[in-house]
Coordinates of C-alpha atoms in Angstrom, one line a residue:
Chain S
X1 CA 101.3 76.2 69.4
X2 CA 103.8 76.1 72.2
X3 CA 104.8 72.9 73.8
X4 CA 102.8 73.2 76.9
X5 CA 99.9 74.1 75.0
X6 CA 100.1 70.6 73.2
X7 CA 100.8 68.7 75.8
X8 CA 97.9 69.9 77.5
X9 CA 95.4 69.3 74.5
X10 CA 97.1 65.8 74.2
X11 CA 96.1 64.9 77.5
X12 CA 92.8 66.4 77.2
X13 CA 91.9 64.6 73.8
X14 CA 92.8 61.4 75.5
X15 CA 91.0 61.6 78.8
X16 CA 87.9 63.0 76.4
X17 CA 88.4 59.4 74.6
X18 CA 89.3 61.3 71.3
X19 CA 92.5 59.8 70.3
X20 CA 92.5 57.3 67.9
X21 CA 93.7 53.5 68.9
X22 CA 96.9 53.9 67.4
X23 CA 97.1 57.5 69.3
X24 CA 96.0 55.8 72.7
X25 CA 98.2 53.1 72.4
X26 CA 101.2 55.6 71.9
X27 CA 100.0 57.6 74.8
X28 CA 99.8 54.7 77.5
X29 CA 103.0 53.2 76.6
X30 CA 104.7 57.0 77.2
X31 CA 102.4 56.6 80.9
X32 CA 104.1 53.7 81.2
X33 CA 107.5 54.6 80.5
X34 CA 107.5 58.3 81.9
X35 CA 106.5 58.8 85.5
X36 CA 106.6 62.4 85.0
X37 CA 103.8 62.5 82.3
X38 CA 102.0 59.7 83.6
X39 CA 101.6 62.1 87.0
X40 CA 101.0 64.6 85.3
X41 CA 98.1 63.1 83.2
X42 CA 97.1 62.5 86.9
X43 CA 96.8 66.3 87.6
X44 CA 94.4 66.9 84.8
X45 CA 92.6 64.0 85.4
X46 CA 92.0 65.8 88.7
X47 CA 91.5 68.9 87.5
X48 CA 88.8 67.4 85.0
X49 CA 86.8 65.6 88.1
X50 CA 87.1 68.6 89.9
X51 CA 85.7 71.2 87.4
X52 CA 83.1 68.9 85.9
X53 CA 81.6 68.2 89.2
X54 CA 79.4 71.6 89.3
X55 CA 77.4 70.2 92.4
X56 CA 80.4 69.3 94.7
X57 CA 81.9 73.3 93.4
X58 CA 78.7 74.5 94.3
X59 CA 78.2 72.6 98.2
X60 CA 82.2 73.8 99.0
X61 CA 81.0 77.6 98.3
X62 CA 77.5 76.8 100.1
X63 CA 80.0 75.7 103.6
X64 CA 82.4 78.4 103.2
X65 CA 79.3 80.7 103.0
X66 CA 78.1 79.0 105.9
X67 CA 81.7 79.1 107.6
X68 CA 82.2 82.7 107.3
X69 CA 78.8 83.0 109.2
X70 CA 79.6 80.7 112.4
X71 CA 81.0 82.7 115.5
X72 CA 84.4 82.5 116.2
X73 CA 84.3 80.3 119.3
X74 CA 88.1 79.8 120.3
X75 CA 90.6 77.4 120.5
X76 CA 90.8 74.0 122.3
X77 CA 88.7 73.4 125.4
X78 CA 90.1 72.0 128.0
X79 CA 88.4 69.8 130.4
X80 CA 87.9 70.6 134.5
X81 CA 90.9 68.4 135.6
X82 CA 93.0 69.7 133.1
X83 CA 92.1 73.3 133.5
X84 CA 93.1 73.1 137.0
X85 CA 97.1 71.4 135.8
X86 CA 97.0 74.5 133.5
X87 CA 96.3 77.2 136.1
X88 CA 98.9 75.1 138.1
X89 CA 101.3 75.3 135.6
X90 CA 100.1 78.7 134.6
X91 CA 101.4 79.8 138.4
X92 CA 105.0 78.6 138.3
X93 CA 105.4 80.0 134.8
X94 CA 104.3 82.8 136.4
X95 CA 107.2 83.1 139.0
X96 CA 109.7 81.3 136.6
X97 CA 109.9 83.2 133.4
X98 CA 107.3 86.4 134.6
X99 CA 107.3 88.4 131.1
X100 CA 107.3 85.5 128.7
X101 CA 103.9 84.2 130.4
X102 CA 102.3 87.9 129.1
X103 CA 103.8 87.3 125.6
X104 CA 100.2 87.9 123.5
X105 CA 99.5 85.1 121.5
X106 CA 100.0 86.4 117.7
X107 CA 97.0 85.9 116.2
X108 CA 96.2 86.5 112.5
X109 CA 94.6 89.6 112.7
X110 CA 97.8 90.7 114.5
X111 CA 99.8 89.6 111.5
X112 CA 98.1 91.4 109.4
X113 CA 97.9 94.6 111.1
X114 CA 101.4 94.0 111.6
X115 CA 102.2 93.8 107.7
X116 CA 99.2 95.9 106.4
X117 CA 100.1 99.5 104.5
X118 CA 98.1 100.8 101.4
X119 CA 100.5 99.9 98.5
X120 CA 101.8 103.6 97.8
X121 CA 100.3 105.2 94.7
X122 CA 102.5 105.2 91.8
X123 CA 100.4 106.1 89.0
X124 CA 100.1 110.0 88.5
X125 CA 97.2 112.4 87.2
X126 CA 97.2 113.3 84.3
X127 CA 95.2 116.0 82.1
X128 CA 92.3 115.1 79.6
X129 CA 89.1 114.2 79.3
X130 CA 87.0 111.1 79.5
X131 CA 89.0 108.1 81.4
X132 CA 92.1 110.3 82.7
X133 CA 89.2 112.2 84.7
X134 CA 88.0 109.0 85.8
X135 CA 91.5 108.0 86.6
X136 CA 92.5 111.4 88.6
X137 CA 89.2 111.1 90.7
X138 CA 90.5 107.5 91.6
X139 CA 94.2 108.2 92.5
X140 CA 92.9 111.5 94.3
X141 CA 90.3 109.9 96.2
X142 CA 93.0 107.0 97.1
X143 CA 95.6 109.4 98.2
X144 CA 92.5 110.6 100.6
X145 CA 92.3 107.5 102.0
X146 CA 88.6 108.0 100.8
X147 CA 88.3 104.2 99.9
X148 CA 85.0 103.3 99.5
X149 CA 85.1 106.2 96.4
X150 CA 88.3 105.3 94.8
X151 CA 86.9 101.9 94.6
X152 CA 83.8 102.8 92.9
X153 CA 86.2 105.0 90.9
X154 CA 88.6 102.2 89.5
X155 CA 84.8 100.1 89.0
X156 CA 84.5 102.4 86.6
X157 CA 87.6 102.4 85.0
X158 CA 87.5 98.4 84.7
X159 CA 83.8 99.0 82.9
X160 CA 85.3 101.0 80.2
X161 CA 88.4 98.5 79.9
X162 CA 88.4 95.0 81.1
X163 CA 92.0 94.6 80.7
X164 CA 93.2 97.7 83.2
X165 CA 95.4 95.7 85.5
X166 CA 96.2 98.8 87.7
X167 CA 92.8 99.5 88.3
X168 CA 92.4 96.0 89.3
X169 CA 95.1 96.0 92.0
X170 CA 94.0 99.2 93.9
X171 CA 90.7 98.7 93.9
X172 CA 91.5 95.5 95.7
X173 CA 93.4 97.5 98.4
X174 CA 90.7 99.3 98.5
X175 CA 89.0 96.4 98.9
X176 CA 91.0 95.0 101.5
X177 CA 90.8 98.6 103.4
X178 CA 86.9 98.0 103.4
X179 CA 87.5 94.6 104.7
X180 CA 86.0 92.9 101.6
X181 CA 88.5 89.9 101.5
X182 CA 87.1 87.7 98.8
X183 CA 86.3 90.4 96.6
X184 CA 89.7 91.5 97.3
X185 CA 91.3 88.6 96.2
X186 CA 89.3 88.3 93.0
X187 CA 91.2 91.9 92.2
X188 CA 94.6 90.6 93.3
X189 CA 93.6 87.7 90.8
X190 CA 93.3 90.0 87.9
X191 CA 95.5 92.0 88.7
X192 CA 98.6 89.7 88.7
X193 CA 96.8 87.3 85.8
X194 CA 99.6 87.9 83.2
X195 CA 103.4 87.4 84.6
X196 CA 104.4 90.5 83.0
X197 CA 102.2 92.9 85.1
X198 CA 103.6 95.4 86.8
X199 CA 101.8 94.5 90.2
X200 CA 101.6 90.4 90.5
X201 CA 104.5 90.0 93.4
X202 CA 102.7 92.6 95.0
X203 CA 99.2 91.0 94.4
X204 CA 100.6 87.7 96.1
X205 CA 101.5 89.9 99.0
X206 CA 98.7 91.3 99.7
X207 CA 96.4 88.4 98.9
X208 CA 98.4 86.7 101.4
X209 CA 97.1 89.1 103.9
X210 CA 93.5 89.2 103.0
X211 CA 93.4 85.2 104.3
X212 CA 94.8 86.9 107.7
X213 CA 92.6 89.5 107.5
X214 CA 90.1 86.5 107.6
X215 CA 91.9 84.5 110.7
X216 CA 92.9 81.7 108.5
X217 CA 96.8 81.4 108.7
X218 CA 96.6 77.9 106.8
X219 CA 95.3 79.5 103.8
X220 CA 97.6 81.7 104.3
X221 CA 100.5 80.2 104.2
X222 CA 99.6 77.7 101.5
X223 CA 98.5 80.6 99.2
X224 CA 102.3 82.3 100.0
X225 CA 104.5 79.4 100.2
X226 CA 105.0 78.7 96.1
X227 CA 106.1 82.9 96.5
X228 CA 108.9 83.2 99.0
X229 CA 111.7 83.7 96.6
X230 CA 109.4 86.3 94.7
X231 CA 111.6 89.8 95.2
X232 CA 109.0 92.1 96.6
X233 CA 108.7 91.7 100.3
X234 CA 111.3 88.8 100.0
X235 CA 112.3 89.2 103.9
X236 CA 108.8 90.0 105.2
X237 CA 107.3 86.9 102.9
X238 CA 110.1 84.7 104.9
X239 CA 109.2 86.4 108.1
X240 CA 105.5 86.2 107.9
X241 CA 105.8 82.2 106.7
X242 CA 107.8 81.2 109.7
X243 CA 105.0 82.6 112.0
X244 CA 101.6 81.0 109.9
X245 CA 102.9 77.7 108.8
X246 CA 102.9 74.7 110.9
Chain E
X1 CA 68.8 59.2 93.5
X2 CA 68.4 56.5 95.9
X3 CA 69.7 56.3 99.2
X4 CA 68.0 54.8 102.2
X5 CA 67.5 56.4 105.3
X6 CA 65.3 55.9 108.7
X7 CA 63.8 59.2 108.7
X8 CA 62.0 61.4 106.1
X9 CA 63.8 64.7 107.5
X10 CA 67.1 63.2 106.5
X11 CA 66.0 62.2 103.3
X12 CA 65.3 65.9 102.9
X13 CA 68.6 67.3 104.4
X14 CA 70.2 64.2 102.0
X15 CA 68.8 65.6 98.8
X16 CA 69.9 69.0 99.4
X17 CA 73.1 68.1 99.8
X18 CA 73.1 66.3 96.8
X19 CA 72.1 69.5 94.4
X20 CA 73.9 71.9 96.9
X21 CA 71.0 73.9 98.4
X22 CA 71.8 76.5 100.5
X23 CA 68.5 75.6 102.5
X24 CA 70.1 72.8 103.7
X25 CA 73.4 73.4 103.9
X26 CA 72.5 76.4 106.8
X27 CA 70.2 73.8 108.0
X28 CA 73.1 71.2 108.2
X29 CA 75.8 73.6 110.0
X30 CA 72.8 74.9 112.2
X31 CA 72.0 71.0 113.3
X32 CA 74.8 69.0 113.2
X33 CA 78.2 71.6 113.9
X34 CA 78.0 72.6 117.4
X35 CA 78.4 68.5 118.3
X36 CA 80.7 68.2 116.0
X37 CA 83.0 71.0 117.0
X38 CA 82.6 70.7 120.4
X39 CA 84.1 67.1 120.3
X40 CA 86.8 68.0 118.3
X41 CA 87.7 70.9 120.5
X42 CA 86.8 68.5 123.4
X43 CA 89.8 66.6 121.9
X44 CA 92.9 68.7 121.2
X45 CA 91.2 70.1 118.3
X46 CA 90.9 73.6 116.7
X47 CA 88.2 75.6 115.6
X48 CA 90.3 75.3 112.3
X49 CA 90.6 71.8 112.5
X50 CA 87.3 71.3 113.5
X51 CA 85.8 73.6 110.4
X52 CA 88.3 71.1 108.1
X53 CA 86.5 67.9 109.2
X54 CA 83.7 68.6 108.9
X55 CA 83.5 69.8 105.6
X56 CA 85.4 66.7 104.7
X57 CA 82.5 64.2 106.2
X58 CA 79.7 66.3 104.4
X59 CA 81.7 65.9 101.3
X60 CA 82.2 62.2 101.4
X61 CA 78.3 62.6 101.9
X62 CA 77.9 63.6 99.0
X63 CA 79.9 61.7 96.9
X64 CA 78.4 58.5 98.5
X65 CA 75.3 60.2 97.2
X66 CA 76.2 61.1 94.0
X67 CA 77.2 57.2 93.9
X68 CA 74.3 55.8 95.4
X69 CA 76.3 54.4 98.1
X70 CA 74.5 55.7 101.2
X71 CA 72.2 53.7 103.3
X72 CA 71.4 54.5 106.5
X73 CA 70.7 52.6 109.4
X74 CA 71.2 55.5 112.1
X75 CA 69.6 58.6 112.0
X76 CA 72.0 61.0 109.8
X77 CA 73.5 63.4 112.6
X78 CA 74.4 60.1 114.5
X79 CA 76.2 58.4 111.2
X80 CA 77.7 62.0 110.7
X81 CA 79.5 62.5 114.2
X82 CA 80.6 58.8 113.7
X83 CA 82.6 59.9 110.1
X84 CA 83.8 62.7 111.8
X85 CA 85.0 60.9 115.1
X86 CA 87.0 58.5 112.8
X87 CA 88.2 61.1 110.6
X88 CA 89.2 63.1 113.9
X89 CA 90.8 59.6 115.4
X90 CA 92.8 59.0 112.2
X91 CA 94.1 62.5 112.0
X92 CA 95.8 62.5 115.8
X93 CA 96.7 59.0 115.4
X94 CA 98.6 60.8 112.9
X95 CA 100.0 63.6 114.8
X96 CA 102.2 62.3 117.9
X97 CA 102.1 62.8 121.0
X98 CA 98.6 64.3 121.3
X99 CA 96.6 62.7 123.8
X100 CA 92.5 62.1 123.6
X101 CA 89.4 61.7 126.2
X102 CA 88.1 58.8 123.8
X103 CA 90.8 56.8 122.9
X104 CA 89.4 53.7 123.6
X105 CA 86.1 54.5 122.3
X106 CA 84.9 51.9 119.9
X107 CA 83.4 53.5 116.9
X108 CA 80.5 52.5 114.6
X109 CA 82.0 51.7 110.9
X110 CA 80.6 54.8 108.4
X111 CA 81.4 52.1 105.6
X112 CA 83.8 51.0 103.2
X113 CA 85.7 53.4 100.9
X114 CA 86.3 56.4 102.8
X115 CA 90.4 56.1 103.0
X116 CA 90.4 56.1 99.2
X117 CA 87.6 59.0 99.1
X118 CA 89.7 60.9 101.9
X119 CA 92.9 60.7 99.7
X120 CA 91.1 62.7 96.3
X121 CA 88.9 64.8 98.8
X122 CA 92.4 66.1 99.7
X123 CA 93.5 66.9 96.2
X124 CA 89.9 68.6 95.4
X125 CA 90.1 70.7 98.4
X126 CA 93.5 72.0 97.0
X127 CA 91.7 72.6 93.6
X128 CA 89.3 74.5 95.1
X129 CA 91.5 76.8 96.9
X130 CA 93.3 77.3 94.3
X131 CA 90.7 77.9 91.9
X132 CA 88.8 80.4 94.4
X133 CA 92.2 82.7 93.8
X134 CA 91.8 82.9 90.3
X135 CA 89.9 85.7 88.7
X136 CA 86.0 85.2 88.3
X137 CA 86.8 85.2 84.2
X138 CA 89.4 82.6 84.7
X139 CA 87.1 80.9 86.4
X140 CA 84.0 81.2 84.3
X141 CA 85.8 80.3 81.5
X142 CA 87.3 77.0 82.7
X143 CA 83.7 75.7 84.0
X144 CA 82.5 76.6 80.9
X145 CA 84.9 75.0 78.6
X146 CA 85.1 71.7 80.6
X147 CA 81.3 71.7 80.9
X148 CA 81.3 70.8 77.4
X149 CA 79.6 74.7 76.3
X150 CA 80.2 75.3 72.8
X151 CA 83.5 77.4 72.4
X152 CA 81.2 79.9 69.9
X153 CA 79.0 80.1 73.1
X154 CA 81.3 81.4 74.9
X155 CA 83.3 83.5 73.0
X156 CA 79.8 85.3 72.5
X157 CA 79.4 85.3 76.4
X158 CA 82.5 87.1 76.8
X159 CA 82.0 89.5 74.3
X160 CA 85.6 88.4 72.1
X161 CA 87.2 85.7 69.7
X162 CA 86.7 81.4 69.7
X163 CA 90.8 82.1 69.4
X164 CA 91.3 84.4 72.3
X165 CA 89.2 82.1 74.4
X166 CA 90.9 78.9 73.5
X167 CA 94.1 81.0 74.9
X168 CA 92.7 82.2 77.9
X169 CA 91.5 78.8 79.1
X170 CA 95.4 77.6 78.6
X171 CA 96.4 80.2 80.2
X172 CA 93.8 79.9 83.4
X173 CA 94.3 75.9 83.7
X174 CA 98.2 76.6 83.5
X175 CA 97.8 78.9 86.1
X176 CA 95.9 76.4 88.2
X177 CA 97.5 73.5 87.8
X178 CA 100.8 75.7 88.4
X179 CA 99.5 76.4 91.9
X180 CA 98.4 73.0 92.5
X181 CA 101.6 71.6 91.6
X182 CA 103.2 74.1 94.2
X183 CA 101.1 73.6 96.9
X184 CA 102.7 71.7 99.8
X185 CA 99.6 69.8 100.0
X186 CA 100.0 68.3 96.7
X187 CA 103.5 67.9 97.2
X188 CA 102.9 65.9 100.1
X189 CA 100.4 63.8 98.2
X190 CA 102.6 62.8 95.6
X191 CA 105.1 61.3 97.2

């Protein structure tokens, strides 16, 4: 057992009540001493409300549910009086700096059509039977640009092995193509669930864009920021977080 | 449950809320969001902004439910724009320089506790992002462990080994709290 790992089942025993009193009384005095571990006993304490509370997990998926239904009605509104000041002040912007007045805004839809390519295909066919077919029709199908089929193709390919991180990735371009963001994400998830696989800097990446695919910037660049020293798309990363976060 | 309310239709919408029915939920955006976003929009406010605070008053709603702490003396979509006003006020008091219709406005109280509840509201919703990005495996597997399942249980569920499972779930709740501990959000709690 790594440290982390006991750390972790330390803190758990004790906010379950399962040390003993000697235990406990070892454990509060090391709160008390080390700010560190006392915050982070804090965090899992968190984490513990947060996960055990099925209810409040299930109301927050209800509203986004709900969110991603409302129309999209705009920004601010501004009132009559002040509506007329900003045509006013629309006019000598007008006449003073002409061509920056026409600057469109950049929305996050323009972001992402802005930073948006298919990750190139790097896996090759390969002759057999059984899962390479499977495999070919999915990288052929994705070279196509026929999405909706790779997708169902890599589906497939997960089914027979749960652990197939490249199948993960594409079919969440694929997803992200199709504009199916959260299912997307879920993919990039996977995909990028060990450190060691060959596409998590790029799932960040393109996760990153599926929250601009959605118009929400914020999650955006809170999902992004703990990545912008990650090598792939270093520059772009940098770029894209100076224009989403406030 | 017990709250107290002055209308039996509230009482209704109330209880929903409480076991996250999504009857009532699309009943509660349908009723109660157009007021809300259009004063917040009305007052410097963004959709986004708007969208924020009001998921924040409906989930102090709840947990005053879930504590038993909710007794209404207004009808509900009254109390509710009032929570959301003050959140609203507190949040561009906040920001400077922004400037509102309603400044002098003098609000009904929603009752005592909401700073505190604002303050692990905040550090939930960053759990919940977070947690929405890990993979639905990660994520079954945590809310089944914590949920007190029987690790056999789910081992079976997933098909694989007690031991296998008891490394995933480290490795899922590292993940998360790896994120969470990133998150400018947090960060900014912290201090």
């Amino acid at each position: 057992m790594n440290n982390a790992s006991s750390t972790y089942e330390l803190i758990e025993r004790y906010l379950n009540g399962e040390l003993t009193a000697a235990e406990k009384a070892a454990f509060e005095k090391r709160m008390e001493e080390e700010p560190a571990f006392r915050e982070e006993v804090t965090l899992h304490r968190s984490f513990q409300d947060f996960i055990t509370d099925e209810n409040a997990l299930a109301l927050r998926r209800a509203m986004a549910e709900e969110e991603a239904r409302l129309p999209r009605s705009g920004g601010r509104i501004l009132s009559i009086n002040r509506r007329l000041l900003a045509v006013a002040a629309s006019i000598v912007l007008v006449v003073s700096i002409g061509y920056y007045f026409f600057r469109p805004v950049t929305t996050a839809r323009d972001l992402f059509d802005r930073n948006f390519a298919p990750y190139q295909m790097i896996l090759s066919s390969r002759s057999g039977a059984g899962t390479d077919t499977l495999q070919n029709a999915a990288i052929n199908r994705y070279q196509q640009a026929d999405y909706e089929r790779s997708a169902a193709a890599w589906s497939q390919l997960i089914q027979k092995d749960t652990n197939n991180m490249a199948a993960y990735f594409y079919r969440g371009i694929c997803n992200l193509v199709l504009r199916k963001n959260q299912e997307a994400r879920e993919d990039f998830a996977r995909s990028s669930a060990h450190e060691s696989s060959l596409f998590s800097q790029q799932a960040h990446w393109y996760t990153a864009l599926s929250w601009l695919q959605e118009g929400r910037k914020k999650q955006a660049c809170s999902y992004l920021t703990p990545y912008r020293d990650q090598e792939y798309k270093n520059e772009e990363i940098n770029e894209l977080l100076k224009s989403i976060c406030p | 449950m017990k709250i107290t309310t002055i209308q039996e239709s509230d009482e209704i919408l109330l209880s929903g809320i409480a076991r996250a029915d999504p009857v009532e939920v699309k009943k509660l955006y349908t009723d109660y969001w157009p007021s809300i976003s259009g004063y917040i929009r009305n007052n410097s406010g963004t959709e986004e902004e708007a969208r924020d605070i009001f998921q924040d008053a409906v989930m102090v709603v709840y947990k005053k439910l879930k504590n038993e702490d909710l007794h209404l003396e207004v009808p509900f979509g009254a109390w509710l724009l009032a929570v959301c006003k003050n959140m609203w006020l507190s949040r561009l008091r906040y920001k400077k320089g922004k400037r509102m219709q309603e400044v002098s406005e003098m609000l009904p109280d929603p009752g005592p506790g909401i700073p505190q509840q604002m303050e692990n509201l905040q550090v939930e919703k960053v759990f919940y992002r977070h947690f929405e990005n890990l993979g639905g495996n990660c994520r079954e597997i945590l809310r089944q462990f914590f949920n007190k399942v029987p690790m056999r249980d789910i081992a079976l569920a997933f098909d694989s080994s007690e031991s296998y499972i008891k490394k995933r779930k480290h490795h899922c709740k590292e993940q998360l709290l790896n994120a969470v501990r990133q998150d400018p959000l947090y960060k900014e709690w912290m201090k």
